[in-house]
Amino acid sequence: MAATNWLETRVRIVGGSLLAGVAIGALGLLVGGVRYDSQTVTTQLFAVGALVFGFGLLGWSGSVLLGRSIETVHRHLDRESDWTEASSRRAMARVAGFGGGIMGAVTVVGLLFGP
Amino acid sequence: MASKWFVIKRLLLLIPVLIGISTVVFAILHLGGNDPAAVMAGQGASQEQIETIRSELGFDDPIWVQYTRFLSDVSQFDFGESYVLKPGQPVWGSILADKLPVTIELAIYGQLFGVMLGVPLGVLSAIKQNSLTDHITRIGALAGISVPIFWSGPLLIILFANILGVLPASSRIDTQYFIEGPWAFFGHELPLTGLMTIDTLLLGNIDAFVSAVEHLLLPAAVMGIYSMALISRMMRSSMLEVVRQDYIRTARAKGQGQKITMLKHGLKNAFIPVITVIGIQFGTMLGGAVLTETVFGISGLGVILVNAIQAGDYPVVQAAVLVFAMLFTLVNLTVDITYSYLDPRIQQ
Amino acid sequence: MSTQTQQRRRRRGIRGFIHRLRHSRFLSNLAANRLAMIGLLIITLMVVIALYARIFIGGVGPIEGYYGEIMGSNLSGNADMAKAPPSPKYPFGLDGQARSIFPRVLFGSWLALKWGTVTVAVSTVLGVSFGVIAAYYSDLVDNVVMRTMDVLLAFPSLLLALALVSILGSGLQNAVVALILVYTPRFARVVRGAALAVLEDEYIDATIAIGAKDFRVLARHVVPNCLAPVTVQSTLNFGLAIIDLAALSFLGFGAKEGAPSWGMMLSAGVENGLHSAWWWPFFPGLALALTVLGFNLLGDGMRDALDPRMRDAID
């Protein structure tokens, strides 16, 4: 029971943004394909997706790694303290999902219609 | 107390960090129309030569193929070959491997400088809260962060090397010393660490050790100023918080002198949160290393990174960024694990 | 709160503005802070120098007259004058190309303040947009936007700028763009904190209840109330932006070779004159450090003068 819940939350968080990424990726291919050659469009779009995905993954692991340190420092230096590890992790999972969606869309479309 | 599972879970974090940073540096290479093949072919190369290099390097493969290939290479610690700085040579073995300890040593001594000055200053500020000393410390920290490394470095060189002539201006050790491995340990031959101050001791050369320390003093001071400012603020706040807690009051009620009480009971507990700053601050430290190495003519990771960006030597840029990120992660892992052993309140 | 709000509504236009300035607790707190006033003095001095340099050294057409003299090498005429020490005629000495360092340092203040202003202004505008949007459309958008900003903030600014420069390519304009991206999150965070504090006030709820459109609420009520903390953050970051820009030039990614920017002069001075002409790197660096100290002193004083509720988000 607990395990399904655990999985469900995570699938919901990442899944939504993943689908959004796929949609944006497909849209980008359509729009970009009008003006540039397919090689440029797939490379650039995939690179943008990779940047977002990598950033999200880095942010996710960074939040877990540094969470406690950052919370301690904020407490002592009187900075805005609504930063929490949990919210940061969740947001970064969404960002990573979005980037992954773009990468996935480009790959699938490329494999289907590519040379 | 930290359990074994806690440590293992933390170590597993290295995997997503590595994948994340590899993906980012992969994206950097391909974004914005960089053409690595053209860079590698050099100026005046024909279109045909560029095309040959492109297919040799696999840059005409679909990008997702390149991406998976890049990830699998990186996971085997293979960063490819340099384009420009040392064409055809492996990036890790012949460029970065020797530079890594140089930067690590610089960062360690810089951080040591920051801690050794920042902690006493913070304690002083806390004991004499809102006094003149407190204000002077605060203004000093403000002035300290106003001075850019690439000015304070030259200033110190002018003062200590040119005018007073007591400290060397650049490089890591006097040219008369050759620090070469291996060193003998009960009949076993072991490789050197690459850290000058340790290698000289391992080889038993005290004069060389002194020379290495002398060469480190100025760069470490320059790099340590920033973390000194932050550490002293953190120490002050942490000290004040500890003092407010009960056991200090109890100790004071027993009749011990106020300052002795603060030092005896407060110091250890106040220092624990400061450790976290050391980890977070390490990133800024690495950024500072880029400037410090340039000013003091020390050839470490920072100088390599700058040279590689200027030359468009992408594999070196990628590898240097990766190494920086891994260094930062490892330091923070260590800090985090140390912290959980030291702080009795944390139960994992 | 309510009387204060009414007063704020009643007085509009120039007279209302002057009235608010004269009765501002922020300004009177600030004026009482001696260090902040020293900072203000330094900044004023630098602005005057910068304008003087732009008009009298830069001239109308930047190639003519004196400007050519600070740009071009004088080695062909007087090679023996290269690296001449400071003298009454050349107060800061001469550099390796036998150019007088004094007017170059003066002109450097124009470049530093100009590009510093561009960097801070653009990142302020971007940051205000992100921050207000994040605060207004809370939950998911807020969370994703702000946590992204936080992660960006965790990177050391110089390393992040270097990474961006390696994507964009070097050159002064690309360096400025890179720094704008690096500095935007700092403003977004402050603005979001301040905007949330404003949105919690009752009168915003009342405005929404009356039926004001989203944009109107943001532009009329939220943005004006974020101005004080944003000004503080801009001041504090102005100094840092100037340092980072000079650092990029110092490393060879910003101003062009030979340009009279402080970072470039320092780089040339450290490389070629550290042991033979101390004045070459010394004076550009002094000007840089002094300017940055001015902004840090003023910004620090401004932060102390700020409403504590707004202060938390600024670091």
PDB file of N, CA, C and O in Angstrom, chain C residues 269-314:
ATOM      1  N   GLY C 269      48.892  44.229 -16.749  1.00  0.00           N
ATOM      2  CA  GLY C 269      49.835  44.652 -15.723  1.00  0.00           C
ATOM      3  C   GLY C 269      50.405  43.476 -14.956  1.00  0.00           C
ATOM      4  O   GLY C 269      51.605  43.422 -14.673  1.00  0.00           O
ATOM      5  N   VAL C 270      49.553  42.508 -14.613  1.00  0.00           N
ATOM      6  CA  VAL C 270      50.028  41.352 -13.859  1.00  0.00           C
ATOM      7  C   VAL C 270      50.959  40.514 -14.721  1.00  0.00           C
ATOM      8  O   VAL C 270      51.990  40.023 -14.274  1.00  0.00           O
ATOM      9  N   GLU C 271      50.604  40.397 -15.992  1.00  0.00           N
ATOM     10  CA  GLU C 271      51.389  39.544 -16.870  1.00  0.00           C
ATOM     11  C   GLU C 271      52.757  40.156 -17.198  1.00  0.00           C
ATOM     12  O   GLU C 271      53.764  39.464 -17.203  1.00  0.00           O
ATOM     13  N   ASN C 272      52.760  41.465 -17.446  1.00  0.00           N
ATOM     14  CA  ASN C 272      53.985  42.074 -17.963  1.00  0.00           C
ATOM     15  C   ASN C 272      54.685  43.036 -17.019  1.00  0.00           C
ATOM     16  O   ASN C 272      55.817  43.427 -17.273  1.00  0.00           O
ATOM     17  N   GLY C 273      53.986  43.483 -15.966  1.00  0.00           N
ATOM     18  CA  GLY C 273      54.615  44.525 -15.175  1.00  0.00           C
ATOM     19  C   GLY C 273      54.638  44.274 -13.685  1.00  0.00           C
ATOM     20  O   GLY C 273      54.967  45.161 -12.904  1.00  0.00           O
ATOM     21  N   LEU C 274      54.297  43.055 -13.274  1.00  0.00           N
ATOM     22  CA  LEU C 274      54.171  42.809 -11.838  1.00  0.00           C
ATOM     23  C   LEU C 274      55.486  43.042 -11.105  1.00  0.00           C
ATOM     24  O   LEU C 274      55.514  43.596 -10.011  1.00  0.00           O
ATOM     25  N   HIS C 275      56.607  42.640 -11.730  1.00  0.00           N
ATOM     26  CA  HIS C 275      57.886  42.759 -11.044  1.00  0.00           C
ATOM     27  C   HIS C 275      58.663  43.996 -11.464  1.00  0.00           C
ATOM     28  O   HIS C 275      59.628  44.372 -10.826  1.00  0.00           O
ATOM     29  N   SER C 276      58.227  44.628 -12.574  1.00  0.00           N
ATOM     30  CA  SER C 276      59.008  45.765 -13.063  1.00  0.00           C
ATOM     31  C   SER C 276      58.251  47.074 -12.950  1.00  0.00           C
ATOM     32  O   SER C 276      58.882  48.134 -12.942  1.00  0.00           O
ATOM     33  N   ALA C 277      56.930  47.051 -12.867  1.00  0.00           N
ATOM     34  CA  ALA C 277      56.167  48.300 -12.821  1.00  0.00           C
ATOM     35  C   ALA C 277      54.922  48.094 -11.974  1.00  0.00           C
ATOM     36  O   ALA C 277      53.848  47.825 -12.495  1.00  0.00           O
ATOM     37  N   TRP C 278      55.070  48.226 -10.662  1.00  0.00           N
ATOM     38  CA  TRP C 278      53.954  47.909  -9.773  1.00  0.00           C
ATOM     39  C   TRP C 278      52.739  48.773 -10.033  1.00  0.00           C
ATOM     40  O   TRP C 278      51.608  48.377  -9.778  1.00  0.00           O
ATOM     41  N   TRP C 279      52.969  50.006 -10.525  1.00  0.00           N
ATOM     42  CA  TRP C 279      51.846  50.922 -10.739  1.00  0.00           C
ATOM     43  C   TRP C 279      50.922  50.448 -11.852  1.00  0.00           C
ATOM     44  O   TRP C 279      49.765  50.840 -11.891  1.00  0.00           O
ATOM     45  N   TRP C 280      51.427  49.607 -12.734  1.00  0.00           N
ATOM     46  CA  TRP C 280      50.615  49.162 -13.867  1.00  0.00           C
ATOM     47  C   TRP C 280      49.386  48.370 -13.395  1.00  0.00           C
ATOM     48  O   TRP C 280      48.252  48.737 -13.707  1.00  0.00           O
ATOM     49  N   PRO C 281      49.553  47.298 -12.617  1.00  0.00           N
ATOM     50  CA  PRO C 281      48.342  46.635 -12.099  1.00  0.00           C
ATOM     51  C   PRO C 281      47.722  47.347 -10.900  1.00  0.00           C
ATOM     52  O   PRO C 281      46.543  47.162 -10.614  1.00  0.00           O
ATOM     53  N   PHE C 282      48.510  48.156 -10.168  1.00  0.00           N
ATOM     54  CA  PHE C 282      48.033  48.698  -8.894  1.00  0.00           C
ATOM     55  C   PHE C 282      46.851  49.652  -9.059  1.00  0.00           C
ATOM     56  O   PHE C 282      45.809  49.476  -8.422  1.00  0.00           O
ATOM     57  N   PHE C 283      47.000  50.662  -9.929  1.00  0.00           N
ATOM     58  CA  PHE C 283      45.967  51.709  -9.975  1.00  0.00           C
ATOM     59  C   PHE C 283      44.628  51.250 -10.553  1.00  0.00           C
ATOM     60  O   PHE C 283      43.582  51.597 -10.000  1.00  0.00           O
ATOM     61  N   PRO C 284      44.626  50.460 -11.642  1.00  0.00           N
ATOM     62  CA  PRO C 284      43.316  49.966 -12.099  1.00  0.00           C
ATOM     63  C   PRO C 284      42.610  49.156 -11.015  1.00  0.00           C
ATOM     64  O   PRO C 284      41.401  49.290 -10.801  1.00  0.00           O
ATOM     65  N   GLY C 285      43.390  48.321 -10.290  1.00  0.00           N
ATOM     66  CA  GLY C 285      42.801  47.505  -9.234  1.00  0.00           C
ATOM     67  C   GLY C 285      42.282  48.349  -8.091  1.00  0.00           C
ATOM     68  O   GLY C 285      41.223  48.065  -7.510  1.00  0.00           O
ATOM     69  N   LEU C 286      43.024  49.415  -7.761  1.00  0.00           N
ATOM     70  CA  LEU C 286      42.593  50.304  -6.683  1.00  0.00           C
ATOM     71  C   LEU C 286      41.249  50.935  -7.028  1.00  0.00           C
ATOM     72  O   LEU C 286      40.321  50.969  -6.211  1.00  0.00           O
ATOM     73  N   ALA C 287      41.138  51.412  -8.266  1.00  0.00           N
ATOM     74  CA  ALA C 287      39.877  52.026  -8.696  1.00  0.00           C
ATOM     75  C   ALA C 287      38.741  51.021  -8.606  1.00  0.00           C
ATOM     76  O   ALA C 287      37.646  51.320  -8.108  1.00  0.00           O
ATOM     77  N   LEU C 288      39.022  49.804  -9.056  1.00  0.00           N
ATOM     78  CA  LEU C 288      38.009  48.746  -9.028  1.00  0.00           C
ATOM     79  C   LEU C 288      37.570  48.446  -7.589  1.00  0.00           C
ATOM     80  O   LEU C 288      36.380  48.440  -7.263  1.00  0.00           O
ATOM     81  N   ALA C 289      38.561  48.222  -6.710  1.00  0.00           N
ATOM     82  CA  ALA C 289      38.239  47.851  -5.327  1.00  0.00           C
ATOM     83  C   ALA C 289      37.473  48.975  -4.627  1.00  0.00           C
ATOM     84  O   ALA C 289      36.524  48.730  -3.875  1.00  0.00           O
ATOM     85  N   LEU C 290      37.882  50.221  -4.889  1.00  0.00           N
ATOM     86  CA  LEU C 290      37.225  51.366  -4.258  1.00  0.00           C
ATOM     87  C   LEU C 290      35.764  51.468  -4.690  1.00  0.00           C
ATOM     88  O   LEU C 290      34.863  51.649  -3.865  1.00  0.00           O
ATOM     89  N   THR C 291      35.530  51.327  -5.988  1.00  0.00           N
ATOM     90  CA  THR C 291      34.157  51.387  -6.496  1.00  0.00           C
ATOM     91  C   THR C 291      33.298  50.306  -5.859  1.00  0.00           C
ATOM     92  O   THR C 291      32.181  50.562  -5.388  1.00  0.00           O
ATOM     93  N   VAL C 292      33.841  49.078  -5.831  1.00  0.00           N
ATOM     94  CA  VAL C 292      33.082  47.968  -5.278  1.00  0.00           C
ATOM     95  C   VAL C 292      32.818  48.191  -3.792  1.00  0.00           C
ATOM     96  O   VAL C 292      31.705  47.950  -3.299  1.00  0.00           O
ATOM     97  N   LEU C 293      33.817  48.691  -3.078  1.00  0.00           N
ATOM     98  CA  LEU C 293      33.628  48.977  -1.652  1.00  0.00           C
ATOM     99  C   LEU C 293      32.510  49.995  -1.466  1.00  0.00           C
ATOM    100  O   LEU C 293      31.661  49.852  -0.581  1.00  0.00           O
ATOM    101  N   GLY C 294      32.482  51.015  -2.320  1.00  0.00           N
ATOM    102  CA  GLY C 294      31.423  52.018  -2.245  1.00  0.00           C
ATOM    103  C   GLY C 294      30.051  51.379  -2.348  1.00  0.00           C
ATOM    104  O   GLY C 294      29.172  51.625  -1.524  1.00  0.00           O
ATOM    105  N   PHE C 295      29.872  50.527  -3.351  1.00  0.00           N
ATOM    106  CA  PHE C 295      28.568  49.883  -3.526  1.00  0.00           C
ATOM    107  C   PHE C 295      28.251  48.942  -2.362  1.00  0.00           C
ATOM    108  O   PHE C 295      27.118  48.872  -1.910  1.00  0.00           O
ATOM    109  N   ASN C 296      29.268  48.222  -1.865  1.00  0.00           N
ATOM    110  CA  ASN C 296      29.010  47.305  -0.757  1.00  0.00           C
ATOM    111  C   ASN C 296      28.626  48.057   0.509  1.00  0.00           C
ATOM    112  O   ASN C 296      27.733  47.631   1.243  1.00  0.00           O
ATOM    113  N   LEU C 297      29.315  49.174   0.792  1.00  0.00           N
ATOM    114  CA  LEU C 297      28.996  49.956   1.995  1.00  0.00           C
ATOM    115  C   LEU C 297      27.577  50.497   1.906  1.00  0.00           C
ATOM    116  O   LEU C 297      26.786  50.375   2.847  1.00  0.00           O
ATOM    117  N   LEU C 298      27.254  51.106   0.764  1.00  0.00           N
ATOM    118  CA  LEU C 298      25.916  51.675   0.610  1.00  0.00           C
ATOM    119  C   LEU C 298      24.850  50.581   0.669  1.00  0.00           C
ATOM    120  O   LEU C 298      23.849  50.717   1.386  1.00  0.00           O
ATOM    121  N   GLY C 299      25.104  49.491  -0.045  1.00  0.00           N
ATOM    122  CA  GLY C 299      24.121  48.408  -0.072  1.00  0.00           C
ATOM    123  C   GLY C 299      23.899  47.806   1.305  1.00  0.00           C
ATOM    124  O   GLY C 299      22.769  47.528   1.704  1.00  0.00           O
ATOM    125  N   ASP C 300      24.985  47.643   2.062  1.00  0.00           N
ATOM    126  CA  ASP C 300      24.880  47.084   3.406  1.00  0.00           C
ATOM    127  C   ASP C 300      24.057  48.006   4.310  1.00  0.00           C
ATOM    128  O   ASP C 300      23.204  47.545   5.068  1.00  0.00           O
ATOM    129  N   GLY C 301      24.312  49.307   4.184  1.00  0.00           N
ATOM    130  CA  GLY C 301      23.544  50.272   4.977  1.00  0.00           C
ATOM    131  C   GLY C 301      22.081  50.264   4.579  1.00  0.00           C
ATOM    132  O   GLY C 301      21.180  50.342   5.425  1.00  0.00           O
ATOM    133  N   MET C 302      21.827  50.169   3.271  1.00  0.00           N
ATOM    134  CA  MET C 302      20.450  50.143   2.789  1.00  0.00           C
ATOM    135  C   MET C 302      19.715  48.930   3.327  1.00  0.00           C
ATOM    136  O   MET C 302      18.553  49.013   3.718  1.00  0.00           O
ATOM    137  N   ARG C 303      20.392  47.787   3.374  1.00  0.00           N
ATOM    138  CA  ARG C 303      19.750  46.573   3.864  1.00  0.00           C
ATOM    139  C   ARG C 303      19.354  46.747   5.335  1.00  0.00           C
ATOM    140  O   ARG C 303      18.275  46.356   5.754  1.00  0.00           O
ATOM    141  N   ASP C 304      20.265  47.384   6.114  1.00  0.00           N
ATOM    142  CA  ASP C 304      19.939  47.593   7.526  1.00  0.00           C
ATOM    143  C   ASP C 304      18.770  48.551   7.705  1.00  0.00           C
ATOM    144  O   ASP C 304      18.045  48.476   8.688  1.00  0.00           O
ATOM    145  N   ALA C 305      18.619  49.491   6.739  1.00  0.00           N
ATOM    146  CA  ALA C 305      17.562  50.492   6.876  1.00  0.00           C
ATOM    147  C   ALA C 305      16.209  49.945   6.434  1.00  0.00           C
ATOM    148  O   ALA C 305      15.175  50.567   6.656  1.00  0.00           O
ATOM    149  N   LEU C 306      16.240  48.770   5.828  1.00  0.00           N
ATOM    150  CA  LEU C 306      15.025  48.230   5.217  1.00  0.00           C
ATOM    151  C   LEU C 306      14.084  47.657   6.268  1.00  0.00           C
ATOM    152  O   LEU C 306      14.501  47.232   7.335  1.00  0.00           O
ATOM    153  N   ASP C 307      12.817  47.646   5.953  1.00  0.00           N
ATOM    154  CA  ASP C 307      11.806  46.954   6.736  1.00  0.00           C
ATOM    155  C   ASP C 307      12.240  45.494   6.939  1.00  0.00           C
ATOM    156  O   ASP C 307      12.530  44.802   5.978  1.00  0.00           O
ATOM    157  N   PRO C 308      12.306  45.029   8.177  1.00  0.00           N
ATOM    158  CA  PRO C 308      12.818  43.679   8.428  1.00  0.00           C
ATOM    159  C   PRO C 308      12.077  42.602   7.646  1.00  0.00           C
ATOM    160  O   PRO C 308      12.660  41.577   7.279  1.00  0.00           O
ATOM    161  N   ARG C 309      10.792  42.849   7.382  1.00  0.00           N
ATOM    162  CA  ARG C 309      10.004  41.856   6.664  1.00  0.00           C
ATOM    163  C   ARG C 309      10.551  41.640   5.260  1.00  0.00           C
ATOM    164  O   ARG C 309      10.469  40.573   4.686  1.00  0.00           O
ATOM    165  N   MET C 310      11.118  42.726   4.690  1.00  0.00           N
ATOM    166  CA  MET C 310      11.655  42.650   3.332  1.00  0.00           C
ATOM    167  C   MET C 310      13.112  42.190   3.345  1.00  0.00           C
ATOM    168  O   MET C 310      13.672  41.836   2.324  1.00  0.00           O
ATOM    169  N   ARG C 311      13.750  42.267   4.522  1.00  0.00           N
ATOM    170  CA  ARG C 311      15.194  42.092   4.570  1.00  0.00           C
ATOM    171  C   ARG C 311      15.602  40.643   4.360  1.00  0.00           C
ATOM    172  O   ARG C 311      16.662  40.352   3.816  1.00  0.00           O
ATOM    173  N   ASP C 312      14.731  39.728   4.796  1.00  0.00           N
ATOM    174  CA  ASP C 312      15.131  38.320   4.856  1.00  0.00           C
ATOM    175  C   ASP C 312      15.648  37.757   3.540  1.00  0.00           C
ATOM    176  O   ASP C 312      16.571  36.953   3.525  1.00  0.00           O
ATOM    177  N   ALA C 313      15.034  38.192   2.452  1.00  0.00           N
ATOM    178  CA  ALA C 313      15.356  37.543   1.182  1.00  0.00           C
ATOM    179  C   ALA C 313      16.688  38.002   0.602  1.00  0.00           C
ATOM    180  O   ALA C 313      17.177  37.411  -0.348  1.00  0.00           O
ATOM    181  N   ILE C 314      17.252  39.070   1.155  1.00  0.00           N
ATOM    182  CA  ILE C 314      18.481  39.604   0.566  1.00  0.00           C
ATOM    183  C   ILE C 314      19.693  39.014   1.269  1.00  0.00           C
ATOM    184  O   ILE C 314      19.750  38.975   2.482  1.00  0.00           O
TER     185      ILE C 314
END
